[in-house]
Coordinates of C-alpha atoms and ligand atoms in Angstrom, one line a residue:
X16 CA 23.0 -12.2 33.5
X17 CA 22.2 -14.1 30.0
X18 CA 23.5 -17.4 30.4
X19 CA 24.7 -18.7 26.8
X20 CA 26.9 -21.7 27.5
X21 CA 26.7 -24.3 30.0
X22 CA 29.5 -26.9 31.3
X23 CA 28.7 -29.6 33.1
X24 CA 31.6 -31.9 34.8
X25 CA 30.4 -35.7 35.4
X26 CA 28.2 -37.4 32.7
X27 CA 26.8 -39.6 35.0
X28 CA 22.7 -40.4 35.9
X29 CA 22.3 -36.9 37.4
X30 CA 25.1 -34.6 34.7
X31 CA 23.8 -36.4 32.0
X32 CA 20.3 -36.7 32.0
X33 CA 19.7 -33.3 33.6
X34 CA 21.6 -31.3 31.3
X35 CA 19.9 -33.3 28.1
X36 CA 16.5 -31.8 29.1
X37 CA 17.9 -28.1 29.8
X38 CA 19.3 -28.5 26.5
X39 CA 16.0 -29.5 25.1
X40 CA 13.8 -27.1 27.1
X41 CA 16.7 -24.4 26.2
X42 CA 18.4 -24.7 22.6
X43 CA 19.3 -21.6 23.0
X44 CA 22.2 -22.0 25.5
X45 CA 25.1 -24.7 24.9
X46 CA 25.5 -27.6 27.1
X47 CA 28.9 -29.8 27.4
X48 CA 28.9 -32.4 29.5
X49 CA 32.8 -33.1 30.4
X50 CA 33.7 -36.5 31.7
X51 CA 36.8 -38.2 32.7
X52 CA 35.9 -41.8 31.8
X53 CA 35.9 -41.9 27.8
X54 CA 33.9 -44.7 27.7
X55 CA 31.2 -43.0 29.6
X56 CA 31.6 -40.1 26.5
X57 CA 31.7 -42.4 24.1
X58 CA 28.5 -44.1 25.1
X59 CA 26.0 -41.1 25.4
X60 CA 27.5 -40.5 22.0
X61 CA 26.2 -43.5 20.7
X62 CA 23.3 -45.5 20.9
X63 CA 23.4 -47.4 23.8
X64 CA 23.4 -44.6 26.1
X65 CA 25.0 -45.4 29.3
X66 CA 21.7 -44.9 31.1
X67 CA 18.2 -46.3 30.7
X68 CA 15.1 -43.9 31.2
X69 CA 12.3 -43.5 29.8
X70 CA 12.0 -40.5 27.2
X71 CA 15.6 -39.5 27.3
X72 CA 16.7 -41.2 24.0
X73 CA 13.6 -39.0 22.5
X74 CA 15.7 -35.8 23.8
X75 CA 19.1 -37.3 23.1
X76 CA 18.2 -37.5 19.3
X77 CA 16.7 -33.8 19.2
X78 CA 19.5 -32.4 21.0
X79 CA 22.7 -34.2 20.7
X80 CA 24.7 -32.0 18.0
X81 CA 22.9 -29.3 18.4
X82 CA 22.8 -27.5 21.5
X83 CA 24.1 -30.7 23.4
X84 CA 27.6 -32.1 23.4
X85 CA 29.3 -34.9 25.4
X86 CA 33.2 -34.4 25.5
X87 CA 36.1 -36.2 27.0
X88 CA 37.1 -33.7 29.7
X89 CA 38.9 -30.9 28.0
X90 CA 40.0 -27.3 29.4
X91 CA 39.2 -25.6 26.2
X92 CA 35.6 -26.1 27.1
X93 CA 35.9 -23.8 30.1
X94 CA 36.7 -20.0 29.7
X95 CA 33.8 -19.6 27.9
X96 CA 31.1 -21.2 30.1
X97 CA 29.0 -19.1 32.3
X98 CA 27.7 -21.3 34.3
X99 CA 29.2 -24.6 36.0
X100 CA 27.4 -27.9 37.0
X101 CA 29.0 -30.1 39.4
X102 CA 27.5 -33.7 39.3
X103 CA 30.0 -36.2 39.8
X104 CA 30.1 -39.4 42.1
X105 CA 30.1 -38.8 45.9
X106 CA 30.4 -42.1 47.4
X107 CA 30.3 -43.1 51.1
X108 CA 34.0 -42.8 52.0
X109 CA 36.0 -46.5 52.2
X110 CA 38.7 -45.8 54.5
X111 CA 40.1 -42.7 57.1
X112 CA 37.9 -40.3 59.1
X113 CA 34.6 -41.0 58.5
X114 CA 34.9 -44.5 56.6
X115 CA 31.5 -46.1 55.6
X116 CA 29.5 -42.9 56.8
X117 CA 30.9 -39.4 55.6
X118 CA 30.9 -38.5 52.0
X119 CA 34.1 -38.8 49.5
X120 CA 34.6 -35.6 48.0
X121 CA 37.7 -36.2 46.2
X122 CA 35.9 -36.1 43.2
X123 CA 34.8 -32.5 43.3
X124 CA 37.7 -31.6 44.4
X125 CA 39.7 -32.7 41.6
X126 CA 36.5 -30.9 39.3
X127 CA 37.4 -28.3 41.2
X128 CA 41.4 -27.7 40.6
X129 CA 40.4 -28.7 36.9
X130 CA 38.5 -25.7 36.2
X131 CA 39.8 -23.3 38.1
X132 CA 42.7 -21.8 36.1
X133 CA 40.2 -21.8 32.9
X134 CA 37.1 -20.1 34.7
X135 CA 36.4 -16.8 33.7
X136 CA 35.1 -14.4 36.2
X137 CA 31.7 -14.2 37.5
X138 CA 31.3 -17.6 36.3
X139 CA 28.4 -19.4 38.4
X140 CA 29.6 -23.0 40.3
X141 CA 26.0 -25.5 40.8
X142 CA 26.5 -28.0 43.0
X143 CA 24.6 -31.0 41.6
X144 CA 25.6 -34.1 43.2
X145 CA 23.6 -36.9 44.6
X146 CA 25.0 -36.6 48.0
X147 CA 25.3 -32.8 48.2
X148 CA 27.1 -32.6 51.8
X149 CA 28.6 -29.3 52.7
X150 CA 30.1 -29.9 49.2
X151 CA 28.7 -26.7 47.7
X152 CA 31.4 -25.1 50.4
X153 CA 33.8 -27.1 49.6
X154 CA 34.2 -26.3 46.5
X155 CA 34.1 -22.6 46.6
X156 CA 36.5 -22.7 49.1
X157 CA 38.9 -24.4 46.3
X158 CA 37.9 -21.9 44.2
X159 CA 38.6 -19.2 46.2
X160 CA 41.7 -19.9 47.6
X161 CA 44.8 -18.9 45.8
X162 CA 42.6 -15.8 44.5
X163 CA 43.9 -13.4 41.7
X164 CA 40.7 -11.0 41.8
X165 CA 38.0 -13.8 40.4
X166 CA 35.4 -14.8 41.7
X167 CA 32.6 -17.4 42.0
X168 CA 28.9 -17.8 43.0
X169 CA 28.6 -20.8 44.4
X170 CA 24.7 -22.2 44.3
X171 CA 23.4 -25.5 45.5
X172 CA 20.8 -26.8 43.6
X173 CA 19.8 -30.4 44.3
X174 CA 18.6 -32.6 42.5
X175 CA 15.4 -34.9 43.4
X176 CA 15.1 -36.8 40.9
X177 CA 14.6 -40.4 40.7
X178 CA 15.3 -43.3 38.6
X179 CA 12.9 -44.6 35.6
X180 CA 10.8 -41.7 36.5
X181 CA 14.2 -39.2 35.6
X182 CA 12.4 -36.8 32.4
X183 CA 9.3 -36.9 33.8
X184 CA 10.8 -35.1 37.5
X185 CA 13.0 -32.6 35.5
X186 CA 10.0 -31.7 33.3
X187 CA 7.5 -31.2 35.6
X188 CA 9.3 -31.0 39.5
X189 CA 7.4 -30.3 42.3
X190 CA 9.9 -28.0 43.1
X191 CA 13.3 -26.6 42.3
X192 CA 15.4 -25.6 44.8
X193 CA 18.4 -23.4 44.8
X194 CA 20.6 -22.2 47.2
X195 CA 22.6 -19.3 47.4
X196 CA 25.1 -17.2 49.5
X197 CA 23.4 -14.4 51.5
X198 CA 25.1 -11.6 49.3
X199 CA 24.5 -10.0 45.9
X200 CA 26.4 -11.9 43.8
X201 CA 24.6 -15.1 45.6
X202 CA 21.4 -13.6 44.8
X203 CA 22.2 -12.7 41.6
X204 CA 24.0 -15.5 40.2
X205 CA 20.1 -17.4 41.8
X206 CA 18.5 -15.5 39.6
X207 CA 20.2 -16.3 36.4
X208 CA 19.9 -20.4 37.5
X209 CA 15.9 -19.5 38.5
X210 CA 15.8 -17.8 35.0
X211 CA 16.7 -21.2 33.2
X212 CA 14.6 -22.9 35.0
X213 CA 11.7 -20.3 34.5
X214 CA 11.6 -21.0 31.2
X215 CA 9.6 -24.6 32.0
X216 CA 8.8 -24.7 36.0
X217 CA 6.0 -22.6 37.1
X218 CA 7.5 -19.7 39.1
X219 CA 5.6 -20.5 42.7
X220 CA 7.7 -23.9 42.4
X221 CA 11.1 -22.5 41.9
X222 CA 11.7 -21.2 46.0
X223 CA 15.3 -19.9 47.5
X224 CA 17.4 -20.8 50.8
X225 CA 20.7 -20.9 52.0
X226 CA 22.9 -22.8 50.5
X227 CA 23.3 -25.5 53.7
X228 CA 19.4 -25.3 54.1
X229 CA 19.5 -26.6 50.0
X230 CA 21.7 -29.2 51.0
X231 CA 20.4 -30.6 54.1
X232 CA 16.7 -30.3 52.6
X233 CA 18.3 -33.2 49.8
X234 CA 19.4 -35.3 52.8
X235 CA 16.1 -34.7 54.6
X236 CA 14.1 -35.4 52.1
X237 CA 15.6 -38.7 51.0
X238 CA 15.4 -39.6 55.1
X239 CA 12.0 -38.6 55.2
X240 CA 11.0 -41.3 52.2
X241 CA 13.5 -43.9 53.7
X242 CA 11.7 -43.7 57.1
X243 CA 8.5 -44.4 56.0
X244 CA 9.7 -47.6 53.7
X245 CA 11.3 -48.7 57.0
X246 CA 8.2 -47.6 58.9
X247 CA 6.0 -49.6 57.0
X248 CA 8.3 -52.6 56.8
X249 CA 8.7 -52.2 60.5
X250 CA 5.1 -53.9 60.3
X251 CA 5.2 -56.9 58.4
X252 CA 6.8 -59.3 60.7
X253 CA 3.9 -58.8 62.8
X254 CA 1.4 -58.8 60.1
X255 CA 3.1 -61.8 58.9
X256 CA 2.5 -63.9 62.3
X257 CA -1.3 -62.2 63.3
X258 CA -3.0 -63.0 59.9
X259 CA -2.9 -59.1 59.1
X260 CA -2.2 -58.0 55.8
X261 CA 0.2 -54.9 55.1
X262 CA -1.4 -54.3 51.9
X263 CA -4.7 -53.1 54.2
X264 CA -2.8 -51.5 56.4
X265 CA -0.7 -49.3 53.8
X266 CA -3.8 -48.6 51.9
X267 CA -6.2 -47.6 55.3
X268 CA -3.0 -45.3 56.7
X269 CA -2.7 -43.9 53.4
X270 CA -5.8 -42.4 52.8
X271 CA -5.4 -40.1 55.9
X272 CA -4.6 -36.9 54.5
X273 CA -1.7 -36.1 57.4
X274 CA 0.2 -39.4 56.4
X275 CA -0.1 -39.8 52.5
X276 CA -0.3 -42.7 50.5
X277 CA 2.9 -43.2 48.5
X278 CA 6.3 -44.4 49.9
X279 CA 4.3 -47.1 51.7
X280 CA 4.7 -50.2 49.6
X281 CA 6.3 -52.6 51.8
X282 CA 8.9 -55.0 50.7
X283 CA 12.3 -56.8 50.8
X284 CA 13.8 -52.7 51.8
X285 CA 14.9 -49.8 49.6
X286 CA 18.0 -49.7 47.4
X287 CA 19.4 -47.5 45.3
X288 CA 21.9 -44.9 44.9
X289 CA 20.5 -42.5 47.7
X290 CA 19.2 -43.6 50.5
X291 CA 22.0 -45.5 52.5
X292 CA 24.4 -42.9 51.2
X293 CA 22.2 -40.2 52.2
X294 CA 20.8 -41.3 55.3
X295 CA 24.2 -42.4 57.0
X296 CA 25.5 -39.7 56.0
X297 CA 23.0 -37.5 58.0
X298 CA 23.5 -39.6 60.6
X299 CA 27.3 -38.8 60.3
X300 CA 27.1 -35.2 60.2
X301 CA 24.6 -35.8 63.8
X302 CA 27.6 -37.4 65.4
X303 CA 30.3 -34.8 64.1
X304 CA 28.0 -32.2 65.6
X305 CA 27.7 -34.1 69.1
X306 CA 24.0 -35.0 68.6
X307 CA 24.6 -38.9 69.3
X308 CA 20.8 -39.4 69.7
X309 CA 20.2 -37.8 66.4
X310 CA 22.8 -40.1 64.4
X311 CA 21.1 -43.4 66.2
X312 CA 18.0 -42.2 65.1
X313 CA 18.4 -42.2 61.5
X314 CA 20.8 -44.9 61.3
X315 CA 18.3 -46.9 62.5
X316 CA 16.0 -46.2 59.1
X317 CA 19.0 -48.0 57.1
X318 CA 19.3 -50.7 60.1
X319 CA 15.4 -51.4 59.4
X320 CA 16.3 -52.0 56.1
X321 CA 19.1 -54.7 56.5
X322 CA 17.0 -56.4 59.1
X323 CA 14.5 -56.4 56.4
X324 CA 16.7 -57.8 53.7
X325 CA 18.2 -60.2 56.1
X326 CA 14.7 -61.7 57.1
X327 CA 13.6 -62.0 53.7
X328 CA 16.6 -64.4 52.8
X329 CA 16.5 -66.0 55.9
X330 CA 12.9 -67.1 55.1
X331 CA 13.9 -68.4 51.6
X332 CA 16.1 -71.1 53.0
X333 CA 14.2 -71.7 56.5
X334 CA 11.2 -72.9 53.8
X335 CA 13.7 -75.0 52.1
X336 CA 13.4 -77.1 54.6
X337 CA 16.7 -75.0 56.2
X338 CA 18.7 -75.8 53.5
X339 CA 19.5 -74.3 49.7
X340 CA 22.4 -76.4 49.1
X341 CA 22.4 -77.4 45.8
X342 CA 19.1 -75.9 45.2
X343 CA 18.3 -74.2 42.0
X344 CA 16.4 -70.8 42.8
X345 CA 15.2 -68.4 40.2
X346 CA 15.9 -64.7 41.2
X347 CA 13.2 -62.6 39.5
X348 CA 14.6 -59.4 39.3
X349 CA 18.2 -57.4 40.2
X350 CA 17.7 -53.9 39.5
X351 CA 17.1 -51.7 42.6
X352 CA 13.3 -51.0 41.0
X353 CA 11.7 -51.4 38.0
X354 CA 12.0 -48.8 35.0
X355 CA 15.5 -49.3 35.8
X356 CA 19.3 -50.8 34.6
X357 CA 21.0 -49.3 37.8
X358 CA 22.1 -52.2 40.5
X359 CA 23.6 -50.0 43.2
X360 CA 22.8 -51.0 46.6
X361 CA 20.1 -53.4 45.0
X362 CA 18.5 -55.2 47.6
X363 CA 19.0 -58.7 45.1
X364 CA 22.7 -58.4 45.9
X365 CA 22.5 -59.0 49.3
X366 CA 20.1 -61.7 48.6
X367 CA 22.2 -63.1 46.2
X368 CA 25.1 -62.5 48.5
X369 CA 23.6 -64.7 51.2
X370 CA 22.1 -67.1 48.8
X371 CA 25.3 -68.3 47.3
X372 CA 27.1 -68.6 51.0
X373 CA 24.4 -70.9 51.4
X374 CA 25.8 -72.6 48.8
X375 CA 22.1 -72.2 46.0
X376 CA 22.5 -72.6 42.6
X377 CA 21.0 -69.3 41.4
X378 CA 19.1 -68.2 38.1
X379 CA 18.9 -64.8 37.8
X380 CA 16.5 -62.6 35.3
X381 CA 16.1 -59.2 34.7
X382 CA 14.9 -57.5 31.6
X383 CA 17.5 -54.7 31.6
X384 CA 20.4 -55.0 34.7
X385 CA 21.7 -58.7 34.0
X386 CA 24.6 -56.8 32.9
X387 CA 25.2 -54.8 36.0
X388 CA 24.0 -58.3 37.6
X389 CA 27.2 -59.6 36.8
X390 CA 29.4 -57.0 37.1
X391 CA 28.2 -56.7 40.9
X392 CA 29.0 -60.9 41.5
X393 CA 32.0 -60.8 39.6
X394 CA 34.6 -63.3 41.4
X395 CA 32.4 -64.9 43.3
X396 CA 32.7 -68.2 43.8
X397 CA 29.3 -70.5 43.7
X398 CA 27.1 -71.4 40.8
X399 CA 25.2 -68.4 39.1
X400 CA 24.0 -68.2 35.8
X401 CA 22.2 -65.0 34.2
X402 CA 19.6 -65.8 31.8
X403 CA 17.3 -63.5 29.8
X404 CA 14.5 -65.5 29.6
X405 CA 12.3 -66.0 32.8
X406 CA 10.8 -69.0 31.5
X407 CA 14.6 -70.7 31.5
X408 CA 15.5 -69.0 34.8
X409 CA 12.5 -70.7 37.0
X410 CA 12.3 -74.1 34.7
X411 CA 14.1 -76.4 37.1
X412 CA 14.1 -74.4 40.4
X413 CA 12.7 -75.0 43.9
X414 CA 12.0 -71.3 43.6
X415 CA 11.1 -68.4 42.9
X416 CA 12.8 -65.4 44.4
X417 CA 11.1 -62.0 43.3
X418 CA 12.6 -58.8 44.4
X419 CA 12.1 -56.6 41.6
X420 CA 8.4 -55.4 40.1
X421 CA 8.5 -55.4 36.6
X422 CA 5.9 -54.9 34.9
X423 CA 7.1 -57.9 32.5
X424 CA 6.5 -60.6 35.9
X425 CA 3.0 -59.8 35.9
X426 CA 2.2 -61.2 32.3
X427 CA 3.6 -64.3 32.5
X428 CA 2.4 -67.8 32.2
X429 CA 2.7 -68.9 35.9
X430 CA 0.8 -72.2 35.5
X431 CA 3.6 -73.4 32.4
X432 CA 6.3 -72.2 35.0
X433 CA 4.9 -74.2 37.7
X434 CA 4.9 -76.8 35.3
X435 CA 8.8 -76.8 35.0
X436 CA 9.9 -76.3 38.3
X437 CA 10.9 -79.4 41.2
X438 CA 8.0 -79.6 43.9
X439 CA 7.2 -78.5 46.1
X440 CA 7.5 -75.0 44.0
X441 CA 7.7 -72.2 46.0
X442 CA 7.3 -68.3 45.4
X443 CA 8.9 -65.6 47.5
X444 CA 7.3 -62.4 46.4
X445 CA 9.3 -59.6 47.9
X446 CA 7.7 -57.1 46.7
X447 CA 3.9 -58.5 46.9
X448 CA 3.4 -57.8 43.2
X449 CA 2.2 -61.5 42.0
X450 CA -1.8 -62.4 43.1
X451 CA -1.0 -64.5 45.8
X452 CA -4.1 -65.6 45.6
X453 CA -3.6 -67.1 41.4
X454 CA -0.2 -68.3 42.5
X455 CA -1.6 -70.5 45.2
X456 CA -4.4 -71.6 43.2
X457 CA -1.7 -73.1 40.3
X458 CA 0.2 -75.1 43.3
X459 CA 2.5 -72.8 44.3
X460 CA 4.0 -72.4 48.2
X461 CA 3.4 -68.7 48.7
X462 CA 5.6 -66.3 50.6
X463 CA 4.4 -62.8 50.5
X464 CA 5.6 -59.8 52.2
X465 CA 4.0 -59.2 55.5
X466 CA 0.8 -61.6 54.9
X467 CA 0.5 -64.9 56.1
X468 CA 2.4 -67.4 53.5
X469 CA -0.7 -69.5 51.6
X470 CA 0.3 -72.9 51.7
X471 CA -1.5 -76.4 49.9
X472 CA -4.7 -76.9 52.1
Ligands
UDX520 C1 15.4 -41.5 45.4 C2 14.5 -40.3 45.7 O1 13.1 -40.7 45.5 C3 14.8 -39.2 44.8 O2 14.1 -38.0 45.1 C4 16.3 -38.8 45.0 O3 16.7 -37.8 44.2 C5 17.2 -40.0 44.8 O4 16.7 -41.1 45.6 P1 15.5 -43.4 43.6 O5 16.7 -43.9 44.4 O6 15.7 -43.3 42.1 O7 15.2 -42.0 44.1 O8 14.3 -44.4 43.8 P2 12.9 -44.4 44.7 O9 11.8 -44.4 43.7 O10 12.9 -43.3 45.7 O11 13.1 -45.8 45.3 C6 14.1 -46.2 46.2 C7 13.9 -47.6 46.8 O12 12.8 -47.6 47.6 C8 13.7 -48.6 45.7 O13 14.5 -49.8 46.0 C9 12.2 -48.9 45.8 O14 11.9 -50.2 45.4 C10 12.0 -48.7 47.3 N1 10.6 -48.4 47.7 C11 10.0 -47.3 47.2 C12 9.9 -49.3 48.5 O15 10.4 -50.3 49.0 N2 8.6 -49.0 48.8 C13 8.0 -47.8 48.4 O16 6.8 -47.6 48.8 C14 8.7 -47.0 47.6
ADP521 P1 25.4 -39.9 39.6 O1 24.5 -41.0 39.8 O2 25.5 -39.0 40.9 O3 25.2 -39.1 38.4 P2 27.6 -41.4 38.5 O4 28.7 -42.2 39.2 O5 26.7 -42.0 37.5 O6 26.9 -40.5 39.6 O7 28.4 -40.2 37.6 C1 29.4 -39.4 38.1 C2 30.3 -39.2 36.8 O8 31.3 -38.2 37.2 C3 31.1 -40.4 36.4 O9 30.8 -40.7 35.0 C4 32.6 -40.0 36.6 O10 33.4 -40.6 35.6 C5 32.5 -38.5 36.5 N1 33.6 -37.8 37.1 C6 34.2 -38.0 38.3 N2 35.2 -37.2 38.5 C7 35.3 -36.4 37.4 C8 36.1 -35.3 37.0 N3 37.1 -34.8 37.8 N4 35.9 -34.7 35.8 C9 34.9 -35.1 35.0 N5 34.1 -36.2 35.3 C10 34.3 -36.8 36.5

């Protein structure tokens, strides 16, 4: 089947990015991405797109107008489309059956009943969504109910991507996946999205499954990365009170072939748009199945990780002297990772959260998410400001709080910021990215992660 037009519904971080790099890699077929929130539209059709990664204004400029097009959600855009993406928000349900575990698919849904009097025939469905829970059947059982004749593939292709690294994992995957009904037209329809793909991914990387094994190979996968964060940060407690540095330990376990040596950067925990969602999810779809030791296990990955969070802010104000009250404390960082302007699930909210009950005055920096920053505080009550400028954020403050790496922390003037800041000065390195070593030499009181703090002789 030649595909020649492709509709996507949901310009979001997955829709949007994804279908900007088929578009580039494919300028023969037409993308549209459709979204219901016109100021999303109007963004990627500006400047400022709505999403910061590196390399995708490059392919926005080649493509946009051309083979790429992003369009308040129309139906004219459908009867001609032979192929279908699905990438709109699944969040962790709030409320009912399921609340603060299952997945909310009320938004495919509604993608659903929106396309389905345009479709044509034959047209292929590709579930694309971060949080791809039995959503792939879902949707073609929308679809297919109230049949006249029609009908629709419905593939599961996940997507693996992550954040600041987005171009760079759709051009050059380690794998693509797609899943498919066991029958003809599933195979068929696998082909024609394996085709696409073809066109950039070498063949041996592009393998097939089931459409359930697709989607529970997403969750797995994001479980399987999550477990070892927790795993490692499981650790630094101890290394924290026995003189043993984590740093060793993540760099001697990950030189053994069997275990690997990325994912084991210890820190303040994991945030982001996947991982809680993902994992409790898993753990929900353990319970619904009656495997209760199953869902305790991997809830326990995302329990790791508040524990973590929770200790890290509990040692900020337990080296206060027990108290932040009043205290000015620069926040280095609010983004969920570097490379990135996306806040969701940040770690530095919970800080924040915490900080502020506490009753802190807090400075907070960050190159590219202040904005988000405050969106996320929004209504709280307590003293925040958000300031650009590092240098302004720490000049003043007992200290420093850093919980995102960016690059930008490493190249600055530590001894001038010492110079500003009420003593004793402390630094909280969350993310063990500063020399301790330098820091402690200036005059600072240095807390990293899971090394013993270095404190004035
Ligand atoms: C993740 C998966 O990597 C990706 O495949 C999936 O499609 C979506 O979820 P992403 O959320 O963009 O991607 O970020 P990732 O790089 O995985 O980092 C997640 C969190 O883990 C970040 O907060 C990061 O700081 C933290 N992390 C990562 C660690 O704390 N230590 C590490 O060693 C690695
Ligand atoms: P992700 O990170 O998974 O891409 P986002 O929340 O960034 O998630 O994006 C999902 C997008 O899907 C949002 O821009 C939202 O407005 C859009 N969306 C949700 N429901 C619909 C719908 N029925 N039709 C079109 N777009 C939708």
């Amino acid at each position: 089947m030649k595909i020649r037009k492709i509709v996507c519904i949901g310009a979001g971080y997955v829709g949007g990015t994804t279908m900007a790099v088929i578009a580039d890699k494919c300028p023969d077929i037409k993308m549209v991405v459709l979204d219901i929130n016109p100021r999303r539209i109007a963004e990627w059709n500006s400047d400022a797109l709505p999403v910061f990664e590196p390399g995708l204004k490059e392919i926005i400029a080649r493509c946009r107008g051309r083979n790429l097009f992003y369009e308040d959600a129309h139906p004219e855009a459908i009867p001609d489309a032979d192929m279908v993406f699905f990438s709109v928000n699944t969040p962790t349900k709030e409320f009912g059956e399921g609340a603060g575990m299952a997945s909310d698919l009320q938004y495919n849904e509604q993608s659903a009943r929106f396309i389905l009097p345009h479709l044509k025939d034959g047209a292929i469905i590709v579930e694309k969504s971060t949080v791809p829970v039995q959503t792939a059947e879902a949707i073609s059982r929308i679809l297919h109910h109230n049949n006249d004749g029609r009908h629709f593939p419905v593939l599961s292709n996940p997507e693996f991507l992550a954040e600041g690294t987005a171009i760079q994992d759709l051009e050059d995957p380690d794998r693509v996946l797609i899943g498919c009904e066991e029958n003809e037209a599933g195979r068929a329809a696998a082909r024609a999205l394996a085709e696409i793909y073809r066109r950039w991914v070498p063949e041996e990387r592009i393998i097939f499954s089931n459409v359930w094994s697709a989607e529970l190979s997403k969750l797995t996968a994001n479980a399987f990365l999550a477990q070892r964060i927790s795993s490692i940060n499981a650790m630094t407690a101890l290394c924290e009170v026995t003189n043993a540095s984590v740093t060793e330990i993540s760099q001697a376990i990950g030189m053994d072939s069997r275990i690997g040596s990325k994912f084991l950067e210890a820190g303040v925990g994991f945030g982001g748009s996947c991982f809680r969602k993902d994992i409790l999810n898993l753990s929900y779809i353990c319970q619904q199945q009656g495997l209760p030791e199953e869902a305790a296990y991997w809830k326990s990955v995302v329990g790791m990780n508040d524990y973590q969070i929770n200790r890290f802010t509990r040692n900020v104000i337990d080296r206060q002297f027990n108290t932040v009250t009043g205290k000015k404390l620069a926040v280095f960082g609010f983004a969920f990772k570097p490379g990135t302007n996306d806040t969701r699930d940040s770690p530095a909210r919970y800080v924040c959260l915490k900080l502020l009950e506490e009753r802190a005055h807090l400075a907070i920096t960050d190159p590219e998410a202040l904005e988000n920053a405050q969106r996320d505080l929004q209504g709280l009550t307590g003293k925040v400001e958000f300031e650009p400028d590092p240098y302004k954020a720490a000049a003043g403050a007992h200290a420093i709080v850093l919980i995102t790496h960016w690059d930008a922390y490493r190249k600055l003037d530590y001894r001038r910021i010492f110079a500003t800041m009420e003593k004793p000065a402390s630094f909280f390195d969350g993310r063990n990215w500063i020399d301790p070593h330098t820091l402690h030499e200036i005059g600072f009181h240095v807390y990293p992660i899971g090394k013993s703090p270095l404190l004035p002789d």
